[in-house]
Short mmCIF file of C-alpha atoms in Angstrom, two decimals:
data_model
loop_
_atom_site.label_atom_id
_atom_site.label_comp_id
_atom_site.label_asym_id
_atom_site.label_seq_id
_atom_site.Cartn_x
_atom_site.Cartn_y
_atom_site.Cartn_z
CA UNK A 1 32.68 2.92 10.19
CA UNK A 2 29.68 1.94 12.56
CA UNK A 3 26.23 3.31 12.30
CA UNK A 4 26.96 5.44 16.07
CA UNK A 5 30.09 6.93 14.72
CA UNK A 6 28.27 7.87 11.18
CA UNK A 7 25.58 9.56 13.54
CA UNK A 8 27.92 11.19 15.71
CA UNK A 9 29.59 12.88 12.60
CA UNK A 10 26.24 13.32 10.86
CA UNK A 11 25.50 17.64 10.73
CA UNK A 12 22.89 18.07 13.49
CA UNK A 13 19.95 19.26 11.68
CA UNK A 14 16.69 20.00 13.77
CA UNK A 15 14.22 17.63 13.15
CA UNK A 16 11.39 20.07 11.88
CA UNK A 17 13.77 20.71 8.79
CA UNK A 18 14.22 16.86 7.90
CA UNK A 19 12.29 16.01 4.80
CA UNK A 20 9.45 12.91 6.41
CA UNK A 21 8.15 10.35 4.37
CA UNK A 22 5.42 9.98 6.85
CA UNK A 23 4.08 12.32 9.48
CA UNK A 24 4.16 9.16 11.71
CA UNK A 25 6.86 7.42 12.95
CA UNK A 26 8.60 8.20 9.42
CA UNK A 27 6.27 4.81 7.98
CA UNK A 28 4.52 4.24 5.29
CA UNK A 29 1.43 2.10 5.30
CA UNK A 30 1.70 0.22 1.90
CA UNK A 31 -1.02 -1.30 -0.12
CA UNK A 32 -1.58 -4.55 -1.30
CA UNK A 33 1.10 -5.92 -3.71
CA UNK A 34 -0.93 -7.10 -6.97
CA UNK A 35 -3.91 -5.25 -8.28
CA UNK A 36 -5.81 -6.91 -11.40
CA UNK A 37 -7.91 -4.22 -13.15
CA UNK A 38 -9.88 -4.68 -16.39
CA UNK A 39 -12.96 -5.80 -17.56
CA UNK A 40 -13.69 -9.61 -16.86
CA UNK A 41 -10.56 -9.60 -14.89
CA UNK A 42 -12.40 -11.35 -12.46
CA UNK A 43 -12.50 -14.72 -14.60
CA UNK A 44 -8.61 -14.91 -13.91
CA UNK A 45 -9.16 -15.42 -10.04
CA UNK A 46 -8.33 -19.06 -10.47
CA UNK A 47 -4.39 -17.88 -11.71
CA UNK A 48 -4.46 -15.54 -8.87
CA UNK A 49 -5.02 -18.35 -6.09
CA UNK A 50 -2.58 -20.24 -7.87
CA UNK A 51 0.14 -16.97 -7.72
CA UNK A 52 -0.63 -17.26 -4.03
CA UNK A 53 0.39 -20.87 -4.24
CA UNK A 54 -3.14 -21.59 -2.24
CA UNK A 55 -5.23 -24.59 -3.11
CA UNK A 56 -8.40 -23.88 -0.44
CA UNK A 57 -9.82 -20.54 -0.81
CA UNK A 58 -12.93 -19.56 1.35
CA UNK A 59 -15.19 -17.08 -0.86
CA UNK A 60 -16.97 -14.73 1.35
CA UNK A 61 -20.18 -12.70 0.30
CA UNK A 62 -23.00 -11.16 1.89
CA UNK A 63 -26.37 -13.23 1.35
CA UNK A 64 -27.26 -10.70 -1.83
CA UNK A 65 -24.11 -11.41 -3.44
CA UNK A 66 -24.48 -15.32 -2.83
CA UNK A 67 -25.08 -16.26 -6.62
CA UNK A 68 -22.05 -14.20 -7.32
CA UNK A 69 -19.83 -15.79 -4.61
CA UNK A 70 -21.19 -18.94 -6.45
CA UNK A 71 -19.79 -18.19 -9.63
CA UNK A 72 -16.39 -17.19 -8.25
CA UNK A 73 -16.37 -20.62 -6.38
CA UNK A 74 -16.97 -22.05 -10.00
CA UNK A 75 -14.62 -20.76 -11.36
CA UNK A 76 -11.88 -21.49 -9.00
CA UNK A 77 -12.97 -25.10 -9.25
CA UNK A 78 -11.31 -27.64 -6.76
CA UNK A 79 -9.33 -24.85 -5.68
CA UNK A 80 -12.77 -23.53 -3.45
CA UNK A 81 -13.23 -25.10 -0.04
CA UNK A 82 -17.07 -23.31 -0.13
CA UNK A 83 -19.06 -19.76 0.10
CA UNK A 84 -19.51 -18.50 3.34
CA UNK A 85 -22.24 -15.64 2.74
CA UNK A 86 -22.74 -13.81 5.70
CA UNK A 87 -21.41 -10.58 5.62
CA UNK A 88 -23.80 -7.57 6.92
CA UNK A 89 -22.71 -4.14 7.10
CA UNK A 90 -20.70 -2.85 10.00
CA UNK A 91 -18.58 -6.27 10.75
CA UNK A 92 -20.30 -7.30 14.25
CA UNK A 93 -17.60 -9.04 16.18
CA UNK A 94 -19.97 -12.30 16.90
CA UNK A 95 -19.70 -12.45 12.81
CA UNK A 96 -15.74 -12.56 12.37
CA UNK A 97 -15.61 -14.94 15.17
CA UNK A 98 -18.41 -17.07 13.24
CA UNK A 99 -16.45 -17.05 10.29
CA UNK A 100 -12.92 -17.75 12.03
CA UNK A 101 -14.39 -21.20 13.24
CA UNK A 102 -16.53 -21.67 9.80
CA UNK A 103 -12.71 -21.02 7.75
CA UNK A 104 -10.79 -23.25 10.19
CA UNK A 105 -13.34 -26.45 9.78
CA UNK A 106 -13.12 -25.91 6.19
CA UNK A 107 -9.15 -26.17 6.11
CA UNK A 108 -9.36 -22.92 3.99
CA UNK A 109 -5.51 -21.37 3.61
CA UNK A 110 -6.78 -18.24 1.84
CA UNK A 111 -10.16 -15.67 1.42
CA UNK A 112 -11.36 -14.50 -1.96
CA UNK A 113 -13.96 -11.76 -1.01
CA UNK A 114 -16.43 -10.59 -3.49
CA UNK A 115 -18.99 -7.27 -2.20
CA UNK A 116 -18.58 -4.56 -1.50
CA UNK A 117 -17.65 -3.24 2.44
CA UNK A 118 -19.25 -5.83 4.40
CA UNK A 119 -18.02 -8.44 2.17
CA UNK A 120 -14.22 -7.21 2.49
CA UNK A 121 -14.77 -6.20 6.35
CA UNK A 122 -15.66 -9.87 6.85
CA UNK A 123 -12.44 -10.87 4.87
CA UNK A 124 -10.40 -9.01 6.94
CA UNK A 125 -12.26 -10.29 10.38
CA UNK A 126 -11.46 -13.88 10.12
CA UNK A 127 -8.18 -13.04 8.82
CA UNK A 128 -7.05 -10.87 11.76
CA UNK A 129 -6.14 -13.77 13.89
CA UNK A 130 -6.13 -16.44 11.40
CA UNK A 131 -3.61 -14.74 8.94
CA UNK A 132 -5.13 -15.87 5.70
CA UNK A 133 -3.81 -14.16 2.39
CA UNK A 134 -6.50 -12.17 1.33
CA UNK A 135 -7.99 -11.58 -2.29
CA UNK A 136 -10.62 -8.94 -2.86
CA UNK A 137 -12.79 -8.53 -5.69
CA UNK A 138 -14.97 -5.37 -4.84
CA UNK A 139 -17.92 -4.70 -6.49
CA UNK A 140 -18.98 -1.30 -4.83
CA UNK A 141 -16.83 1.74 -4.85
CA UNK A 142 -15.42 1.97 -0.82
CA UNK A 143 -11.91 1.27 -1.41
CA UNK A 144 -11.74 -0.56 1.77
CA UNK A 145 -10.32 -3.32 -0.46
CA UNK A 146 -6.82 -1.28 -0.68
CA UNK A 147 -6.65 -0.96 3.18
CA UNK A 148 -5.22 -3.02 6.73
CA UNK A 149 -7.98 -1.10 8.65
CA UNK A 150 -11.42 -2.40 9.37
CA UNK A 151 -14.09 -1.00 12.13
CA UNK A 152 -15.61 -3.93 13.61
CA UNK A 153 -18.76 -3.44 15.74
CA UNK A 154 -18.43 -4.67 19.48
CA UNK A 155 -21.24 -3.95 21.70
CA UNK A 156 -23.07 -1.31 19.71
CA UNK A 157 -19.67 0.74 18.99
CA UNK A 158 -17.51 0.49 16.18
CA UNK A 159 -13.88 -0.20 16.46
CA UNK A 160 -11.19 0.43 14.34
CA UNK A 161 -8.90 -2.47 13.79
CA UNK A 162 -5.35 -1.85 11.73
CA UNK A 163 -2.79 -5.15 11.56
CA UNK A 164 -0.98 -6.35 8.40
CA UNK A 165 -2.96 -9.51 8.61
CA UNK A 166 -6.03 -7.47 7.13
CA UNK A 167 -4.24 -6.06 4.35
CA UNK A 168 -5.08 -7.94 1.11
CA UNK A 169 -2.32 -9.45 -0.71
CA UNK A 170 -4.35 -8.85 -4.25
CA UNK A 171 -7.34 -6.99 -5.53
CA UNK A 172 -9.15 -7.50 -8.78
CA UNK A 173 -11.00 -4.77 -10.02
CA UNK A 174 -13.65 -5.75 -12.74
CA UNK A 175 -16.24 -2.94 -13.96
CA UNK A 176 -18.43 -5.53 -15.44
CA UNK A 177 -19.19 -6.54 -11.65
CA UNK A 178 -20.54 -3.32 -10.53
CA UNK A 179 -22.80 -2.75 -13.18
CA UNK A 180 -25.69 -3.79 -11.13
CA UNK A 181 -25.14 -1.85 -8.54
CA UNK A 182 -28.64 1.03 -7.96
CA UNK A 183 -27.70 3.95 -9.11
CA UNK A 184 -28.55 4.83 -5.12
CA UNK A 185 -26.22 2.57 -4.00
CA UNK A 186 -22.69 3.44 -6.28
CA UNK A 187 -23.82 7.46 -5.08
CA UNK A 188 -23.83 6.29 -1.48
CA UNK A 189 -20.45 4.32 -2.40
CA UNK A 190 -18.92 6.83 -4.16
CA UNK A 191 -19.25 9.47 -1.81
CA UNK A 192 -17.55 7.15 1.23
CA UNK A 193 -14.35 6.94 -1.65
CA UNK A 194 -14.46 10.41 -1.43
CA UNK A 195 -14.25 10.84 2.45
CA UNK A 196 -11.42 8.79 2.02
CA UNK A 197 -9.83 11.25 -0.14
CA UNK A 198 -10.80 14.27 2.12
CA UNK A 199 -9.70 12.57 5.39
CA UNK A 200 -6.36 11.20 3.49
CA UNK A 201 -5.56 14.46 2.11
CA UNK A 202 -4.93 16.44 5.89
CA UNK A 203 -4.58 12.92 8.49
CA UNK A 204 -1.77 13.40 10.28
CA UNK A 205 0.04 10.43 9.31
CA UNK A 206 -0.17 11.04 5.78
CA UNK A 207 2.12 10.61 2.99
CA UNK A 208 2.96 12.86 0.17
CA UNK A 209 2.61 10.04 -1.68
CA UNK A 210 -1.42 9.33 -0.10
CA UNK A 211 -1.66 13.26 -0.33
CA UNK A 212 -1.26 12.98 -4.03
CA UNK A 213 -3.18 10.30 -4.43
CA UNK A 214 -6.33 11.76 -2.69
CA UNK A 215 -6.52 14.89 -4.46
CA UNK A 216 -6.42 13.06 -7.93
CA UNK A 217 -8.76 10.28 -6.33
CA UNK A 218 -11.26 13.11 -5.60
CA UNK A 219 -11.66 14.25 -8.84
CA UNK A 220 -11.63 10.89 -10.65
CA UNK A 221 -14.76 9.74 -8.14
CA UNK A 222 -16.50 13.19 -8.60
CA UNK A 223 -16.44 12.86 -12.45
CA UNK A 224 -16.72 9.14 -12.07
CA UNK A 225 -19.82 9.23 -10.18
CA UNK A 226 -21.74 11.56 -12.42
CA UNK A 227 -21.00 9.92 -14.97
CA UNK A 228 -22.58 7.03 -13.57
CA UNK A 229 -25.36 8.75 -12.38
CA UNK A 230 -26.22 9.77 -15.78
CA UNK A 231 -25.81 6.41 -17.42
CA UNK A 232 -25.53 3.68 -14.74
CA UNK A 233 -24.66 1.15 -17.89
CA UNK A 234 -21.65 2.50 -18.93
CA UNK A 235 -18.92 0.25 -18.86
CA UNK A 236 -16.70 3.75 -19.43
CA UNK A 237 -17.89 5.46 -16.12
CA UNK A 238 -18.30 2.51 -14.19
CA UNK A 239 -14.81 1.57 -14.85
CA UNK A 240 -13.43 5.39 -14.37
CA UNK A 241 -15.19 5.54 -10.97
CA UNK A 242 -14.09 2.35 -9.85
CA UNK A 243 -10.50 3.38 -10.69
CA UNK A 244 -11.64 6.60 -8.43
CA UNK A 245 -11.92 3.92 -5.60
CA UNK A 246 -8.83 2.23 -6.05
CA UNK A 247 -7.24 5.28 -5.81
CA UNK A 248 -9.28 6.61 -2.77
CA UNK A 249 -8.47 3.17 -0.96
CA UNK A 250 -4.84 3.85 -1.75
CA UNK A 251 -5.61 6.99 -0.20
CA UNK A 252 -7.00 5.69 2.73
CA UNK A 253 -3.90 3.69 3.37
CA UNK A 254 -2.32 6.82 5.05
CA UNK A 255 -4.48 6.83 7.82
CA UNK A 256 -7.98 7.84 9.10
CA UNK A 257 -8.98 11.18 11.07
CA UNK A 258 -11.95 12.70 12.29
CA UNK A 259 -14.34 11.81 9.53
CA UNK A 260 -14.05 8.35 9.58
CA UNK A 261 -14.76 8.65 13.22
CA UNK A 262 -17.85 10.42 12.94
CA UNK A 263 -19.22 8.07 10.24
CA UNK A 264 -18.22 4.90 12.22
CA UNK A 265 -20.38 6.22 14.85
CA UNK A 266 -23.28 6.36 13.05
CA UNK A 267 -22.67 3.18 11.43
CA UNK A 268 -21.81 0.76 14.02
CA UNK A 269 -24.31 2.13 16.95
CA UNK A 270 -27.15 3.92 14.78
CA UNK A 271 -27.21 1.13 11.58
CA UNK A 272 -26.50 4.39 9.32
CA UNK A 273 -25.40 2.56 6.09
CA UNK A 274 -21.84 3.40 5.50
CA UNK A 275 -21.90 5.50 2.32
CA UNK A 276 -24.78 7.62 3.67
CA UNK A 277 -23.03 8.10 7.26
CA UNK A 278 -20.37 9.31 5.35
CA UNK A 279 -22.39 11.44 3.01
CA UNK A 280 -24.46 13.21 6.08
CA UNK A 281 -21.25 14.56 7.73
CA UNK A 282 -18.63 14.60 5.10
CA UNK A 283 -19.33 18.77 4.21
CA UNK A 284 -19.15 19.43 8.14
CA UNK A 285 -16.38 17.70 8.49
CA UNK A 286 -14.45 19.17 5.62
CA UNK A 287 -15.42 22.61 6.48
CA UNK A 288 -14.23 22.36 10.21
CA UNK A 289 -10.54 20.78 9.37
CA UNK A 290 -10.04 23.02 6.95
CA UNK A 291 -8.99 26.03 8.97
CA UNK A 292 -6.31 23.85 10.16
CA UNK A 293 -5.29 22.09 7.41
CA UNK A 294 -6.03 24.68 4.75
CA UNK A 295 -3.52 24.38 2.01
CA UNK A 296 -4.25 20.58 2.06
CA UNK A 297 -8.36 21.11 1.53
CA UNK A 298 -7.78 23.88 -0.76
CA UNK A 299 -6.38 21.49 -3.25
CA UNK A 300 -8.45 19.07 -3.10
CA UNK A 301 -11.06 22.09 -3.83
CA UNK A 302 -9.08 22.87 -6.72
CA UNK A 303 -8.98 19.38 -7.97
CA UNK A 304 -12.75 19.80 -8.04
CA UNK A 305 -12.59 22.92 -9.84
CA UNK A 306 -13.72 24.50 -6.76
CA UNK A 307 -13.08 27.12 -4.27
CA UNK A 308 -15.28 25.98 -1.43
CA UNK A 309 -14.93 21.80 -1.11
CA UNK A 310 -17.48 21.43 1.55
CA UNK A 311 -19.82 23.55 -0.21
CA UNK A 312 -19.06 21.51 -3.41
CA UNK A 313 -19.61 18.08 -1.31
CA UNK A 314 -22.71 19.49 -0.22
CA UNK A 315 -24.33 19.95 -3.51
CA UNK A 316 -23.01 17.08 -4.69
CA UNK A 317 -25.36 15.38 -2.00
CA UNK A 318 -28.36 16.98 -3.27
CA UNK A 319 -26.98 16.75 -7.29
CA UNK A 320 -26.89 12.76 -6.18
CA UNK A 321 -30.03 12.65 -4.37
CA UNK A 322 -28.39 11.62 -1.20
CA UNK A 323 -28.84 12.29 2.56
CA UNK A 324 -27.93 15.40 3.19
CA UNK A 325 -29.20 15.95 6.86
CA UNK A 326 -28.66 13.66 9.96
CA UNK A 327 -32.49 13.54 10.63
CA UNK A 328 -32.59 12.38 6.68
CA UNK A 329 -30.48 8.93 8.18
CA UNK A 330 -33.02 8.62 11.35
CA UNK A 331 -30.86 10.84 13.42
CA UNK A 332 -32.94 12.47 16.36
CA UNK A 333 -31.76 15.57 18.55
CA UNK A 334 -32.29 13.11 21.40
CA UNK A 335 -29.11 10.95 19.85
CA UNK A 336 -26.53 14.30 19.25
CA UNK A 337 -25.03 14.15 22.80
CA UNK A 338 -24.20 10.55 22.66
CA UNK A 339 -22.83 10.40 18.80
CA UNK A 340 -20.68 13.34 20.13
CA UNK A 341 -19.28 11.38 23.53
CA UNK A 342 -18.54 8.03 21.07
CA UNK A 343 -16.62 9.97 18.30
CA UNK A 344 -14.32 11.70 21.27
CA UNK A 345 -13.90 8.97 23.33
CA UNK A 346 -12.81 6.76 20.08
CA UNK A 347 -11.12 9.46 18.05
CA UNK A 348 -7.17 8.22 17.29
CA UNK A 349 -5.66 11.77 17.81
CA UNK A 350 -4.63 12.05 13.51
CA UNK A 351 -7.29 15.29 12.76
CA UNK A 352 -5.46 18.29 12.03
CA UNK A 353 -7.90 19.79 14.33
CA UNK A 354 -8.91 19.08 18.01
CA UNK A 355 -11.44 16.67 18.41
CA UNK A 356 -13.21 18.39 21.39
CA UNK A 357 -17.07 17.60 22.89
CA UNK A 358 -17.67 21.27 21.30
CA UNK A 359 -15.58 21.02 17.89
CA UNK A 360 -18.08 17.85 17.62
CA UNK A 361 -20.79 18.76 18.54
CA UNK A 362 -20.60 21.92 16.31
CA UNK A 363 -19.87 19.07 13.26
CA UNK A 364 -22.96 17.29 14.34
CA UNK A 365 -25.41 20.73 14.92
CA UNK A 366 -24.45 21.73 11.03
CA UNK A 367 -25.00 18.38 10.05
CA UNK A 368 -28.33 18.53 11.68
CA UNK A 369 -29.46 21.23 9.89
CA UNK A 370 -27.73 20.72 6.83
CA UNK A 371 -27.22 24.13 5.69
CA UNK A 372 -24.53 24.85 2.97
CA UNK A 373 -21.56 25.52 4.87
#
């Protein structure tokens, strides 16, 4: 029997009664195959070039994270063309293209990526065109390590980017690595994992699968977090909330919405560090969707031992000491109207709700304030 005649005898069920696996295009946007997680994990990064069967891996950094890079290049021995360690925050176009000619003269046939955002949004950059296997070894909490998206930063706006090519092939997660990290800095990173849980819990081209795997992402980065925040040199907590980000990433993987648009914004045209632009908006965000995605936010809420999960992601903020008001990032009233034409004009049409000029700029008027909503 052919596949037309098995259709033409197949019960005609309307479509809105079909179980989906995906809310778009019936897809699933899978994560990288191999994920390495324990402590010192990162010392087996010269087996994991070999798995690739690679023999000229490119590690990238930012110049912070140069000594690190360093010792990853050590370790992988011959198998290391160099460090190239000049990742910034916000991937500026002029960058990837300076590393896509730096990787080619170096004959490098794979990445090994060691940072945090910048680090992996580089990665992913040169490996957009080039096609390089990827290997991340984060050291912050993003997640953007588990994902084939990346905003890259072309004339003062960010972009996002999604292609297979950017989707790292393995990940190794070692706690040891972040335990430098301010305790500042993993609040600021921490709370980005958990916009990735919020935004993957209602996007429209979500998973069950993602859906699952933000709600129990949001509760392993809440606890993870203040855990950390208590004792920033516990090996416990930093390796429960970087287990929050691996699931967060995971979440991520579903898609992006509204959130993620907002904070790109004031990332790639305002400098807003990532984690903080995320922070700023995230219980404006939150509050807005959820009237049309209510059953999804609710459990997220619940997950959090909440009722209210944008008025638990706002004291969170203050709990964590982190910016809690747009004019607390160096956002003036003289830069609302504009933030609210670059989200619209770049939204990708997955938020639950309508991203309007006045759904936004009611987001960005709240945020401005920063009442608890």
């Amino acid at each position: 029997m052919s596949i037309g005649e098995i259709m033409n005898r197949s019960e005609q069920t309307p479509p809105s009664r079909l179980r989906r696996f995906a809310s778009r295009d019936g897809a699933f946007n899978a994560t990288p195959a191999r994920i390495v997680f324990g402590l010192d994990s990162s010392t087996a990064v010269h087996d994991e070039v070999r798995h690739l069967d690679r023999r000229r891996a490119l590690v990238i950094s930012t110049p912070g994270r140069r000594a690190m890079a360093e010792e990853i290049a050590a370790a992988l021995g011959d198998l290391s063309v160099g460090v190239l360690p000049t990742a910034v925050s916000q991937v500026p176009i002029e960058l990837t293209r300076a590393g896509r000619k730096a990787a080619t003269e170096m004959g490098a046939d794979c990445i090994v990526s060691i940072g945090g955002g910048a680090s992996i949004g580089l990665a992913k950059g040169i490996s957009l065109e080039l096609g390089l296997p990827i290997i991340n070894i984060p050291t912050t909490y993003s997640g953007s390590e588990m994902t084939a998206f990346c905003g890259i930063t072309i004339d003062g706006v960010k972009i996002m980017h999604e292609h297979l090519n950017m989707l790292a092939h393995t990940v190794i997660y070692d706690p040891r690595l972040s335990l430098g990290l301010p305790r500042a800095s993993s609040a600021a990173s921490a709370l980005n994992a958990l916009a990735h849980c919020v935004d993957g819990i209602y996007v429209t081209s979500s998973s069950p699968i993602h859906q699952l795997t933000a709600i129990e992402g949001a509760k392993v980065v809440v606890n993870g977090i203040r855990a950390v925040w208590d004792n920033p040199s516990s090996l416990e907590a930093r390796s429960e909330l970087l287990y929050g980000a691996y699931l967060a990433g995971a979440a991520l993987a579903g898609g992006f919405a509204l959130q993620h648009g907002l904070a790109h914004t004031l990332g790639g045209s305002y400098n807003v560090p990532h984690g903080n632009a995320h922070a700023v908006v995230l219980p404006y965000v939150a509050a807005y969707n959820s009237a049309f995605a209510r059953d999804g936010v609710d459990a997220v809420a619940a997950s959090l031992g909440s009722e209210s999960l944008s008025g638990t992601i706002h004291d969170l903020l203050h709990e964590l000491e982190l910016p809690a008001r747009l004019p607390d990032v160096g956002i003036g009233t003289e830069d609302l109207d504009r933030i609210v034409g670059i989200t619209v004009e770049t939204d990708n049409g997955l938020n639950p709700g309508p991203v309007t000029h006045e759904a936004v700029r009611g987001i960005v008027d709240a945020a401005f304030i920063g009442a608890r909503p």
